[in-house]
PDB file of C-alpha atoms in Angstrom:
ATOM      1  CA  UNK L   1      23.833  -5.841 -11.011  1.00 83.00           C
ATOM      2  CA  UNK L   2      20.854  -3.715  -9.967  1.00 91.00           C
ATOM      3  CA  UNK L   3      19.065  -1.967 -12.836  1.00 94.00           C
ATOM      4  CA  UNK L   4      17.396   1.131 -11.367  1.00 92.00           C
ATOM      5  CA  UNK L   5      15.143   1.444 -14.402  1.00 95.00           C
ATOM      6  CA  UNK L   6      13.680  -2.053 -14.215  1.00 98.00           C
ATOM      7  CA  UNK L   7      10.662  -3.318 -12.266  1.00 98.00           C
ATOM      8  CA  UNK L   8       8.412  -6.368 -12.188  1.00 98.00           C
ATOM      9  CA  UNK L   9       4.778  -6.984 -11.300  1.00 98.00           C
ATOM     10  CA  UNK L  10       3.872 -10.469 -10.082  1.00 98.00           C
ATOM     11  CA  UNK L  11       0.162 -11.114 -10.556  1.00 97.00           C
ATOM     12  CA  UNK L  12      -1.695  -9.777 -13.601  1.00 97.00           C
ATOM     13  CA  UNK L  13      -5.245  -9.626 -12.359  1.00 95.00           C
ATOM     14  CA  UNK L  14      -7.214  -6.378 -12.106  1.00 96.00           C
ATOM     15  CA  UNK L  15      -4.842  -4.907  -9.515  1.00 97.00           C
ATOM     16  CA  UNK L  16      -1.574  -6.005 -11.127  1.00 97.00           C
ATOM     17  CA  UNK L  17      -2.530  -4.913 -14.633  1.00 98.00           C
ATOM     18  CA  UNK L  18      -3.848  -1.569 -13.349  1.00 98.00           C
ATOM     19  CA  UNK L  19      -0.590  -1.011 -11.478  1.00 98.00           C
ATOM     20  CA  UNK L  20       1.382  -1.789 -14.638  1.00 98.00           C
ATOM     21  CA  UNK L  21      -0.735   0.733 -16.553  1.00 97.00           C
ATOM     22  CA  UNK L  22      -0.219   3.375 -13.866  1.00 97.00           C
ATOM     23  CA  UNK L  23       3.552   2.782 -13.787  1.00 97.00           C
ATOM     24  CA  UNK L  24       3.766   3.158 -17.558  1.00 96.00           C
ATOM     25  CA  UNK L  25       1.829   6.423 -17.381  1.00 94.00           C
ATOM     26  CA  UNK L  26       4.404   7.831 -14.940  1.00 93.00           C
ATOM     27  CA  UNK L  27       7.362   6.831 -17.125  1.00 92.00           C
ATOM     28  CA  UNK L  28       9.413   5.614 -14.171  1.00 93.00           C
ATOM     29  CA  UNK L  29      10.990   2.594 -15.860  1.00 96.00           C
ATOM     30  CA  UNK L  30      12.593   1.606 -19.123  1.00 96.00           C
ATOM     31  CA  UNK L  31      11.797  -2.072 -18.529  1.00 97.00           C
ATOM     32  CA  UNK L  32       8.711  -3.661 -16.943  1.00 98.00           C
ATOM     33  CA  UNK L  33       8.314  -7.432 -16.554  1.00 98.00           C
ATOM     34  CA  UNK L  34       4.903  -9.026 -15.961  1.00 98.00           C
ATOM     35  CA  UNK L  35       4.609 -12.458 -14.355  1.00 98.00           C
ATOM     36  CA  UNK L  36       1.468 -14.490 -13.716  1.00 97.00           C
ATOM     37  CA  UNK L  37       0.638 -18.108 -12.969  1.00 95.00           C
ATOM     38  CA  UNK L  38      -1.292 -17.913 -16.241  1.00 96.00           C
ATOM     39  CA  UNK L  39       1.499 -17.114 -18.702  1.00 97.00           C
ATOM     40  CA  UNK L  40      -1.001 -16.285 -21.470  1.00 98.00           C
ATOM     41  CA  UNK L  41      -2.622 -13.656 -19.236  1.00 98.00           C
ATOM     42  CA  UNK L  42       0.752 -11.985 -18.615  1.00 98.00           C
ATOM     43  CA  UNK L  43       1.535 -12.113 -22.328  1.00 98.00           C
ATOM     44  CA  UNK L  44      -1.813 -10.598 -23.247  1.00 98.00           C
ATOM     45  CA  UNK L  45      -1.471  -7.770 -20.723  1.00 98.00           C
ATOM     46  CA  UNK L  46       2.062  -7.018 -21.941  1.00 98.00           C
ATOM     47  CA  UNK L  47       0.874  -6.895 -25.548  1.00 98.00           C
ATOM     48  CA  UNK L  48      -2.061  -4.628 -24.720  1.00 98.00           C
ATOM     49  CA  UNK L  49       0.097  -2.227 -22.695  1.00 97.00           C
ATOM     50  CA  UNK L  50       2.887  -2.189 -25.271  1.00 97.00           C
ATOM     51  CA  UNK L  51       0.556  -1.076 -28.049  1.00 96.00           C
ATOM     52  CA  UNK L  52       0.100   2.314 -26.392  1.00 95.00           C
ATOM     53  CA  UNK L  53       3.802   3.019 -25.885  1.00 95.00           C
ATOM     54  CA  UNK L  54       4.164   5.169 -29.028  1.00 94.00           C
ATOM     55  CA  UNK L  55       2.043   7.759 -27.207  1.00 93.00           C
ATOM     56  CA  UNK L  56       3.921   7.647 -23.884  1.00 91.00           C
ATOM     57  CA  UNK L  57       7.597   6.678 -23.726  1.00 83.00           C
ATOM     58  CA  UNK L  58      10.225   4.348 -25.086  1.00 89.00           C
ATOM     59  CA  UNK L  59      10.294   1.286 -22.844  1.00 95.00           C
ATOM     60  CA  UNK L  60      10.128  -2.494 -22.904  1.00 97.00           C
ATOM     61  CA  UNK L  61       7.004  -4.107 -21.445  1.00 98.00           C
ATOM     62  CA  UNK L  62       7.012  -7.883 -21.642  1.00 98.00           C
ATOM     63  CA  UNK L  63       5.825 -11.068 -20.002  1.00 98.00           C
ATOM     64  CA  UNK L  64       8.645 -12.884 -18.255  1.00 97.00           C
ATOM     65  CA  UNK L  65       9.669 -15.494 -15.725  1.00 97.00           C
ATOM     66  CA  UNK L  66      11.332 -15.419 -12.325  1.00 97.00           C
ATOM     67  CA  UNK L  67      14.701 -15.598 -14.084  1.00 97.00           C
ATOM     68  CA  UNK L  68      14.082 -12.001 -15.203  1.00 97.00           C
ATOM     69  CA  UNK L  69      13.943 -10.671 -11.636  1.00 97.00           C
ATOM     70  CA  UNK L  70      17.572 -10.772 -10.512  1.00 96.00           C
ATOM     71  CA  UNK L  71      18.443  -7.212 -11.548  1.00 97.00           C
ATOM     72  CA  UNK L  72      15.096  -5.525 -10.796  1.00 98.00           C
ATOM     73  CA  UNK L  73      15.115  -2.427  -8.610  1.00 98.00           C
ATOM     74  CA  UNK L  74      11.520  -3.056  -7.540  1.00 98.00           C
ATOM     75  CA  UNK L  75       9.299  -6.133  -7.443  1.00 98.00           C
ATOM     76  CA  UNK L  76       5.588  -5.577  -6.804  1.00 98.00           C
ATOM     77  CA  UNK L  77       3.593  -8.591  -5.610  1.00 98.00           C
ATOM     78  CA  UNK L  78      -0.163  -8.444  -6.244  1.00 96.00           C
ATOM     79  CA  UNK L  79      -0.841 -12.165  -6.703  1.00 90.00           C
ATOM     80  CA  UNK L  80      -3.532 -13.593  -4.475  1.00 83.00           C
ATOM     81  CA  UNK L  81      -7.211 -14.353  -4.058  1.00 74.00           C
ATOM     82  CA  UNK L  82      -9.559 -11.392  -4.498  1.00 72.00           C
ATOM     83  CA  UNK L  83     -11.710 -10.012  -1.697  1.00 67.00           C
ATOM     84  CA  UNK L  84     -15.336 -11.019  -2.234  1.00 70.00           C
ATOM     85  CA  UNK L  85     -18.411  -8.957  -1.293  1.00 72.00           C
ATOM     86  CA  UNK L  86     -18.784  -8.998   2.502  1.00 67.00           C
ATOM     87  CA  UNK L  87     -15.390 -10.638   3.030  1.00 67.00           C
ATOM     88  CA  UNK L  88     -12.807  -8.965   5.263  1.00 67.00           C
ATOM     89  CA  UNK L  89      -9.185  -8.670   4.196  1.00 60.00           C
ATOM     90  CA  UNK L  90      -8.103 -10.900   7.093  1.00 65.00           C
ATOM     91  CA  UNK L  91     -10.328 -13.701   5.805  1.00 73.00           C
ATOM     92  CA  UNK L  92      -8.064 -13.952   2.751  1.00 74.00           C
ATOM     93  CA  UNK L  93      -5.069 -14.877   4.886  1.00 82.00           C
ATOM     94  CA  UNK L  94      -4.834 -18.660   4.386  1.00 80.00           C
ATOM     95  CA  UNK L  95      -5.007 -18.608   0.604  1.00 84.00           C
ATOM     96  CA  UNK L  96      -2.699 -15.666   0.150  1.00 89.00           C
ATOM     97  CA  UNK L  97       0.015 -16.773   2.568  1.00 90.00           C
ATOM     98  CA  UNK L  98       0.131 -20.067   0.662  1.00 89.00           C
ATOM     99  CA  UNK L  99       0.529 -18.146  -2.604  1.00 92.00           C
ATOM    100  CA  UNK L 100       3.237 -15.996  -1.044  1.00 94.00           C
ATOM    101  CA  UNK L 101       5.039 -19.129   0.145  1.00 93.00           C
ATOM    102  CA  UNK L 102       5.272 -20.239  -3.481  1.00 94.00           C
ATOM    103  CA  UNK L 103       6.380 -16.847  -4.836  1.00 97.00           C
ATOM    104  CA  UNK L 104       8.989 -15.577  -2.363  1.00 97.00           C
ATOM    105  CA  UNK L 105      11.384 -18.557  -2.644  1.00 97.00           C
ATOM    106  CA  UNK L 106      11.364 -18.030  -6.431  1.00 97.00           C
ATOM    107  CA  UNK L 107      12.559 -14.459  -5.843  1.00 98.00           C
ATOM    108  CA  UNK L 108      15.178 -15.279  -3.202  1.00 98.00           C
ATOM    109  CA  UNK L 109      16.622 -17.973  -5.488  1.00 97.00           C
ATOM    110  CA  UNK L 110      17.742 -15.122  -7.768  1.00 97.00           C
ATOM    111  CA  UNK L 111      20.321 -12.422  -6.948  1.00 96.00           C
ATOM    112  CA  UNK L 112      17.633  -9.807  -6.235  1.00 97.00           C
ATOM    113  CA  UNK L 113      18.903  -6.806  -4.256  1.00 97.00           C
ATOM    114  CA  UNK L 114      16.057  -4.348  -4.814  1.00 98.00           C
ATOM    115  CA  UNK L 115      12.887  -3.447  -2.935  1.00 98.00           C
ATOM    116  CA  UNK L 116      10.048  -5.938  -2.424  1.00 98.00           C
ATOM    117  CA  UNK L 117       6.637  -4.237  -2.330  1.00 98.00           C
ATOM    118  CA  UNK L 118       3.647  -6.310  -1.217  1.00 98.00           C
ATOM    119  CA  UNK L 119       0.185  -5.240  -2.349  1.00 97.00           C
ATOM    120  CA  UNK L 120      -1.831  -8.460  -1.860  1.00 94.00           C
ATOM    121  CA  UNK L 121      -4.223  -8.474   1.099  1.00 91.00           C
ATOM    122  CA  UNK L 122      -4.193  -8.633   4.053  1.00 91.00           C
ATOM    123  CA  UNK L 123      -1.202  -6.456   3.217  1.00 95.00           C
ATOM    124  CA  UNK L 124       0.201  -5.924   6.718  1.00 96.00           C
ATOM    125  CA  UNK L 125       0.227  -9.633   7.560  1.00 95.00           C
ATOM    126  CA  UNK L 126       1.588 -10.554   4.132  1.00 96.00           C
ATOM    127  CA  UNK L 127       4.316  -7.910   4.386  1.00 97.00           C
ATOM    128  CA  UNK L 128       5.486  -9.458   7.638  1.00 97.00           C
ATOM    129  CA  UNK L 129       5.209 -12.949   6.124  1.00 96.00           C
ATOM    130  CA  UNK L 130       7.289 -11.833   3.121  1.00 97.00           C
ATOM    131  CA  UNK L 131       9.914 -10.404   5.486  1.00 98.00           C
ATOM    132  CA  UNK L 132      10.141 -13.669   7.415  1.00 97.00           C
ATOM    133  CA  UNK L 133      10.043 -15.965   4.379  1.00 96.00           C
ATOM    134  CA  UNK L 134      12.561 -13.944   2.357  1.00 97.00           C
ATOM    135  CA  UNK L 135      15.091 -13.214   5.075  1.00 97.00           C
ATOM    136  CA  UNK L 136      15.653  -9.789   3.482  1.00 98.00           C
ATOM    137  CA  UNK L 137      16.483  -6.800   5.709  1.00 98.00           C
ATOM    138  CA  UNK L 138      13.349  -5.100   7.013  1.00 98.00           C
ATOM    139  CA  UNK L 139      14.008  -1.877   5.104  1.00 98.00           C
ATOM    140  CA  UNK L 140      13.813  -3.755   1.769  1.00 98.00           C
ATOM    141  CA  UNK L 141      10.355  -5.257   2.412  1.00 98.00           C
ATOM    142  CA  UNK L 142       7.300  -3.045   2.657  1.00 98.00           C
ATOM    143  CA  UNK L 143       3.621  -3.110   1.828  1.00 98.00           C
ATOM    144  CA  UNK L 144       1.282  -0.623   0.194  1.00 98.00           C
ATOM    145  CA  UNK L 145      -0.204  -0.150   3.660  1.00 97.00           C
ATOM    146  CA  UNK L 146      -2.702   2.647   4.166  1.00 98.00           C
ATOM    147  CA  UNK L 147      -1.420   4.880   1.369  1.00 98.00           C
ATOM    148  CA  UNK L 148      -4.757   4.436  -0.416  1.00 98.00           C
ATOM    149  CA  UNK L 149      -6.808   4.713   2.802  1.00 97.00           C
ATOM    150  CA  UNK L 150      -5.069   8.009   3.589  1.00 98.00           C
ATOM    151  CA  UNK L 151      -5.832   9.264   0.073  1.00 98.00           C
ATOM    152  CA  UNK L 152      -9.469   8.316   0.594  1.00 97.00           C
ATOM    153  CA  UNK L 153      -9.492  10.297   3.847  1.00 98.00           C
ATOM    154  CA  UNK L 154      -7.947  13.351   2.157  1.00 98.00           C
ATOM    155  CA  UNK L 155     -10.422  13.111  -0.716  1.00 97.00           C
ATOM    156  CA  UNK L 156     -13.444  12.879   1.581  1.00 97.00           C
ATOM    157  CA  UNK L 157     -12.178  15.725   3.761  1.00 97.00           C
ATOM    158  CA  UNK L 158     -11.685  17.798   0.622  1.00 97.00           C
ATOM    159  CA  UNK L 159     -15.291  17.113  -0.357  1.00 96.00           C
ATOM    160  CA  UNK L 160     -16.480  17.904   3.180  1.00 96.00           C
ATOM    161  CA  UNK L 161     -14.639  21.238   3.258  1.00 96.00           C
ATOM    162  CA  UNK L 162     -14.841  22.068  -0.471  1.00 96.00           C
ATOM    163  CA  UNK L 163     -11.066  22.505  -0.771  1.00 97.00           C
ATOM    164  CA  UNK L 164      -8.353  20.819  -2.843  1.00 97.00           C
ATOM    165  CA  UNK L 165      -7.580  17.468  -1.201  1.00 97.00           C
ATOM    166  CA  UNK L 166      -3.880  18.029  -1.899  1.00 96.00           C
ATOM    167  CA  UNK L 167      -3.918  20.792   0.733  1.00 97.00           C
ATOM    168  CA  UNK L 168      -5.073  18.323   3.383  1.00 97.00           C
ATOM    169  CA  UNK L 169      -2.569  16.524   5.604  1.00 97.00           C
ATOM    170  CA  UNK L 170      -4.143  13.551   7.340  1.00 98.00           C
ATOM    171  CA  UNK L 171      -3.191   9.920   7.732  1.00 98.00           C
ATOM    172  CA  UNK L 172      -4.717   6.511   8.420  1.00 98.00           C
ATOM    173  CA  UNK L 173      -2.493   4.131  10.422  1.00 98.00           C
ATOM    174  CA  UNK L 174      -2.642   0.604  11.842  1.00 96.00           C
ATOM    175  CA  UNK L 175      -4.115  -2.289   9.899  1.00 94.00           C
ATOM    176  CA  UNK L 176      -5.095  -1.727   6.278  1.00 94.00           C
ATOM    177  CA  UNK L 177      -8.499  -3.057   7.235  1.00 89.00           C
ATOM    178  CA  UNK L 178     -11.314  -2.835   9.736  1.00 91.00           C
ATOM    179  CA  UNK L 179      -9.169  -1.885  12.751  1.00 93.00           C
ATOM    180  CA  UNK L 180      -7.391   1.018  11.054  1.00 95.00           C
ATOM    181  CA  UNK L 181      -7.555   4.443  12.685  1.00 96.00           C
ATOM    182  CA  UNK L 182      -7.463   8.062  11.592  1.00 97.00           C
ATOM    183  CA  UNK L 183      -4.932  10.291  13.343  1.00 98.00           C
ATOM    184  CA  UNK L 184      -7.265  13.238  13.846  1.00 97.00           C
ATOM    185  CA  UNK L 185      -4.994  14.834  16.432  1.00 97.00           C
ATOM    186  CA  UNK L 186      -2.404  15.677  13.756  1.00 96.00           C
ATOM    187  CA  UNK L 187      -4.716  16.449  10.829  1.00 97.00           C
ATOM    188  CA  UNK L 188      -4.440  19.906   9.284  1.00 97.00           C
ATOM    189  CA  UNK L 189      -5.172  21.878   6.143  1.00 97.00           C
ATOM    190  CA  UNK L 190      -2.005  23.643   4.968  1.00 97.00           C
ATOM    191  CA  UNK L 191      -0.821  23.940   8.556  1.00 96.00           C
ATOM    192  CA  UNK L 192      -4.161  25.031  10.046  1.00 97.00           C
ATOM    193  CA  UNK L 193      -5.442  22.495  12.623  1.00 96.00           C
ATOM    194  CA  UNK L 194      -8.391  20.607  11.200  1.00 96.00           C
ATOM    195  CA  UNK L 195     -10.975  21.743  13.763  1.00 95.00           C
ATOM    196  CA  UNK L 196     -10.023  25.386  13.234  1.00 96.00           C
ATOM    197  CA  UNK L 197     -10.212  25.070   9.473  1.00 96.00           C
ATOM    198  CA  UNK L 198     -13.594  23.349   9.700  1.00 95.00           C
ATOM    199  CA  UNK L 199     -14.920  26.296  11.687  1.00 95.00           C
ATOM    200  CA  UNK L 200     -13.541  28.715   9.077  1.00 95.00           C
ATOM    201  CA  UNK L 201     -15.627  26.799   6.519  1.00 95.00           C
ATOM    202  CA  UNK L 202     -18.749  26.806   8.697  1.00 93.00           C
ATOM    203  CA  UNK L 203     -18.415  23.176   9.734  1.00 92.00           C
ATOM    204  CA  UNK L 204     -19.118  22.312  13.374  1.00 89.00           C
ATOM    205  CA  UNK L 205     -19.988  19.042  15.140  1.00 88.00           C
ATOM    206  CA  UNK L 206     -16.384  17.926  14.621  1.00 89.00           C
ATOM    207  CA  UNK L 207     -16.566  14.533  16.371  1.00 92.00           C
ATOM    208  CA  UNK L 208     -19.739  13.548  14.513  1.00 94.00           C
ATOM    209  CA  UNK L 209     -18.127  14.472  11.185  1.00 94.00           C
ATOM    210  CA  UNK L 210     -14.942  12.583  12.078  1.00 95.00           C
ATOM    211  CA  UNK L 211     -16.873   9.423  12.893  1.00 96.00           C
ATOM    212  CA  UNK L 212     -18.785   9.606   9.613  1.00 96.00           C
ATOM    213  CA  UNK L 213     -15.705  10.297   7.507  1.00 96.00           C
ATOM    214  CA  UNK L 214     -13.712   7.532   9.214  1.00 95.00           C
ATOM    215  CA  UNK L 215     -16.506   5.014   8.611  1.00 96.00           C
ATOM    216  CA  UNK L 216     -16.676   6.046   4.947  1.00 96.00           C
ATOM    217  CA  UNK L 217     -12.914   5.510   4.561  1.00 96.00           C
ATOM    218  CA  UNK L 218     -12.914   2.189   6.404  1.00 94.00           C
ATOM    219  CA  UNK L 219     -15.842   0.839   4.407  1.00 94.00           C
ATOM    220  CA  UNK L 220     -14.826   2.239   1.004  1.00 94.00           C
ATOM    221  CA  UNK L 221     -13.517  -1.049  -0.355  1.00 91.00           C
ATOM    222  CA  UNK L 222     -16.671  -2.915   0.708  1.00 90.00           C
ATOM    223  CA  UNK L 223     -18.850  -0.335  -1.053  1.00 94.00           C
ATOM    224  CA  UNK L 224     -16.785  -0.446  -4.247  1.00 94.00           C
ATOM    225  CA  UNK L 225     -16.658  -4.261  -4.287  1.00 92.00           C
ATOM    226  CA  UNK L 226     -20.436  -4.394  -3.781  1.00 92.00           C
ATOM    227  CA  UNK L 227     -20.941  -2.153  -6.803  1.00 95.00           C
ATOM    228  CA  UNK L 228     -18.270  -3.280  -9.300  1.00 93.00           C
ATOM    229  CA  UNK L 229     -16.755  -6.473  -7.891  1.00 91.00           C
ATOM    230  CA  UNK L 230     -13.214  -5.275  -7.134  1.00 90.00           C
ATOM    231  CA  UNK L 231     -11.083  -2.223  -6.372  1.00 93.00           C
ATOM    232  CA  UNK L 232      -8.047  -1.556  -8.543  1.00 96.00           C
ATOM    233  CA  UNK L 233      -7.690   1.981  -9.915  1.00 97.00           C
ATOM    234  CA  UNK L 234      -7.152   3.678  -6.553  1.00 97.00           C
ATOM    235  CA  UNK L 235      -4.588   1.138  -5.343  1.00 97.00           C
ATOM    236  CA  UNK L 236      -2.830   1.308  -8.720  1.00 98.00           C
ATOM    237  CA  UNK L 237      -2.308   5.052  -8.318  1.00 98.00           C
ATOM    238  CA  UNK L 238      -1.217   4.604  -4.701  1.00 98.00           C
ATOM    239  CA  UNK L 239       1.351   1.953  -5.641  1.00 98.00           C
ATOM    240  CA  UNK L 240       2.661   4.116  -8.474  1.00 98.00           C
ATOM    241  CA  UNK L 241       3.199   6.886  -5.928  1.00 98.00           C
ATOM    242  CA  UNK L 242       5.215   4.518  -3.711  1.00 98.00           C
ATOM    243  CA  UNK L 243       7.230   3.357  -6.724  1.00 98.00           C
ATOM    244  CA  UNK L 244       7.949   6.974  -7.626  1.00 98.00           C
ATOM    245  CA  UNK L 245       9.304   7.636  -4.127  1.00 97.00           C
ATOM    246  CA  UNK L 246      11.617   4.640  -4.420  1.00 97.00           C
ATOM    247  CA  UNK L 247      12.846   5.230  -7.952  1.00 96.00           C
ATOM    248  CA  UNK L 248      13.371   8.987  -7.556  1.00 96.00           C
ATOM    249  CA  UNK L 249      14.825   8.566  -4.056  1.00 97.00           C
ATOM    250  CA  UNK L 250      12.348  11.182  -2.872  1.00 98.00           C
ATOM    251  CA  UNK L 251      12.477  10.401   0.843  1.00 98.00           C
ATOM    252  CA  UNK L 252       8.794  11.273   0.955  1.00 98.00           C
ATOM    253  CA  UNK L 253       6.661  10.322   3.944  1.00 98.00           C
ATOM    254  CA  UNK L 254       4.032   7.670   3.219  1.00 98.00           C
ATOM    255  CA  UNK L 255       2.006   5.363   5.524  1.00 98.00           C
ATOM    256  CA  UNK L 256       3.396   2.114   4.114  1.00 98.00           C
ATOM    257  CA  UNK L 257       3.270  -1.253   5.837  1.00 98.00           C
ATOM    258  CA  UNK L 258       6.558  -1.659   7.699  1.00 98.00           C
ATOM    259  CA  UNK L 259       8.148  -4.269   9.963  1.00 98.00           C
ATOM    260  CA  UNK L 260       8.261  -2.773  13.444  1.00 98.00           C
ATOM    261  CA  UNK L 261      11.227  -3.225  15.746  1.00 96.00           C
ATOM    262  CA  UNK L 262      10.091  -1.478  18.924  1.00 97.00           C
ATOM    263  CA  UNK L 263       8.496   1.672  17.520  1.00 97.00           C
ATOM    264  CA  UNK L 264       5.309   2.569  19.423  1.00 97.00           C
ATOM    265  CA  UNK L 265       6.236  -0.258  21.808  1.00 97.00           C
ATOM    266  CA  UNK L 266       5.480  -2.822  19.083  1.00 97.00           C
ATOM    267  CA  UNK L 267       7.621  -5.448  17.355  1.00 95.00           C
ATOM    268  CA  UNK L 268       7.419  -8.743  15.452  1.00 94.00           C
ATOM    269  CA  UNK L 269       4.676  -7.618  13.091  1.00 96.00           C
ATOM    270  CA  UNK L 270       4.063  -5.149  10.280  1.00 98.00           C
ATOM    271  CA  UNK L 271       1.684  -2.219  10.496  1.00 98.00           C
ATOM    272  CA  UNK L 272       0.898   0.745   8.275  1.00 98.00           C
ATOM    273  CA  UNK L 273       2.878   3.625   9.759  1.00 98.00           C
ATOM    274  CA  UNK L 274       4.255   6.875   8.260  1.00 98.00           C
ATOM    275  CA  UNK L 275       7.793   6.231   7.049  1.00 98.00           C
ATOM    276  CA  UNK L 276      10.432   7.958   4.956  1.00 98.00           C
ATOM    277  CA  UNK L 277      10.536   6.098   1.632  1.00 98.00           C
ATOM    278  CA  UNK L 278      13.451   6.315  -0.781  1.00 98.00           C
ATOM    279  CA  UNK L 279      15.743   4.215  -2.949  1.00 96.00           C
ATOM    280  CA  UNK L 280      16.774   2.021  -0.004  1.00 96.00           C
ATOM    281  CA  UNK L 281      13.125   1.328   0.760  1.00 98.00           C
ATOM    282  CA  UNK L 282      12.045   2.210   4.283  1.00 98.00           C
ATOM    283  CA  UNK L 283      14.679   4.708   5.392  1.00 97.00           C
ATOM    284  CA  UNK L 284      13.069   5.554   8.734  1.00 98.00           C
ATOM    285  CA  UNK L 285       9.871   4.613  10.558  1.00 98.00           C
ATOM    286  CA  UNK L 286       8.412   7.738  12.153  1.00 98.00           C
ATOM    287  CA  UNK L 287       6.947   7.708  15.657  1.00 97.00           C
ATOM    288  CA  UNK L 288       4.445  10.487  15.115  1.00 97.00           C
ATOM    289  CA  UNK L 289       2.661  12.111  18.096  1.00 96.00           C
ATOM    290  CA  UNK L 290      -0.591  10.325  18.911  1.00 97.00           C
ATOM    291  CA  UNK L 291      -3.371  11.185  21.319  1.00 97.00           C
ATOM    292  CA  UNK L 292      -3.773   8.590  24.068  1.00 97.00           C
ATOM    293  CA  UNK L 293      -6.964   7.201  22.517  1.00 97.00           C
ATOM    294  CA  UNK L 294      -5.171   6.893  19.179  1.00 97.00           C
ATOM    295  CA  UNK L 295      -2.224   5.056  20.720  1.00 97.00           C
ATOM    296  CA  UNK L 296      -4.636   2.637  22.407  1.00 97.00           C
ATOM    297  CA  UNK L 297      -6.415   2.042  19.094  1.00 97.00           C
ATOM    298  CA  UNK L 298      -3.079   1.412  17.359  1.00 98.00           C
ATOM    299  CA  UNK L 299      -2.150  -1.207  19.968  1.00 97.00           C
ATOM    300  CA  UNK L 300      -5.598  -2.812  19.621  1.00 96.00           C
ATOM    301  CA  UNK L 301      -5.108  -2.996  15.847  1.00 96.00           C
ATOM    302  CA  UNK L 302      -1.667  -4.545  16.378  1.00 97.00           C
ATOM    303  CA  UNK L 303      -3.102  -7.132  18.780  1.00 96.00           C
ATOM    304  CA  UNK L 304      -5.572  -8.322  16.140  1.00 93.00           C
ATOM    305  CA  UNK L 305      -2.828  -8.765  13.554  1.00 93.00           C
ATOM    306  CA  UNK L 306      -0.494 -10.466  16.033  1.00 93.00           C
ATOM    307  CA  UNK L 307      -3.156 -13.107  16.738  1.00 90.00           C
ATOM    308  CA  UNK L 308      -3.327 -13.884  13.024  1.00 90.00           C
ATOM    309  CA  UNK L 309       0.478 -13.955  12.620  1.00 91.00           C
ATOM    310  CA  UNK L 310       0.910 -16.390  15.498  1.00 89.00           C
ATOM    311  CA  UNK L 311      -1.247 -18.936  13.659  1.00 85.00           C
ATOM    312  CA  UNK L 312       0.817 -18.836  10.449  1.00 86.00           C
ATOM    313  CA  UNK L 313       3.858 -20.883  11.529  1.00 80.00           C
ATOM    314  CA  UNK L 314       6.262 -18.539   9.741  1.00 85.00           C
ATOM    315  CA  UNK L 315      10.002 -19.322   9.591  1.00 78.00           C
TER     316      UNK L 315
END
C-alpha cells in the first residue's frame, strides 16, 4: 500500500545527499530511505542527517535496500557518474544508462506504485530510458529537467533588472544541456512583457542581453564544476520543489523532463517541457506558445537527443 509520507533517494553522492538534506528541511516526509551501491556511505549519510532531526521534525531517516521501496510515494534516482570539467552531459550517457539498467529492474521487482523521478544526467535521455526499462505509465516517470536551469534564468534576470527573481516568469525548455533554449517570447515580470519591463528599468539592447543571459544559464554548470568540482545545492533545491509539488498535490507548473506523445509534433523521447505536476506525477504536458525560431530550436534539441536514444537499444 502506498505511503504518501515515504520517499527514497537512490545514490548518496554529493547530489543525492544534498537532495536528502533539502527534503528534510522542507519536512515533506515522515520516512526517508537512502540507498547506495556503497552501503556504508548510505549509512553514514543517514546517521549524519538524523543527528539534526531534533531541530527540524520527527521523522525516520535510514539507510535501506530495494526491499524498502515497495510502498514509497516517490523514488528519486541520482546514481550515476559525475560530470567532469569540460565534459558535456550527453558524454555521460553510456555509463549512466548502464547504471540505470541495474537500478530500474530492482524497483520494478517490488510493488512500487509511486512516482519515479530521475535526476542523473543526461536527465532527458535517462528519463526516457527509465520509462522504457520500467514499463511504467508515462505520467509516473519524470526527470528534474530544466527546473534548475529556469531558476538560474530567473536569478540572472533578477540581477540584471535589480528585482526579486520570484517576480520573474521565464522558462528554459528542450534538453537539460547545451541545446536548451530560453522562451523569451513568453517571459514577463509580474505580467509585464520582459522587453517593456527592461525599458522601465533603463535596460535596452534586449537581444544582446538575452544572448548573454542565455549563455550564462547554459554554461552555469561548467563554470561551477570548474571552480568546485560538482554542482549539487541548486539541483537539490530544485528537486525538493518538484517533490513538494508531488506530495502536496499542488498541480504547479514546472519544466520537468517528460515523455512526449505528440506534443509539439514530437514523440518517442523525453524533453524538458512545462507540465502540471501533482500527486499523480505529470498531470498534463503544456503546449505553450512559442515563436517560430523557438519552435525550430526545440525541434533541433529534440533531434540531438533522438540520435542518442536510437543508439541505446532500449526495450
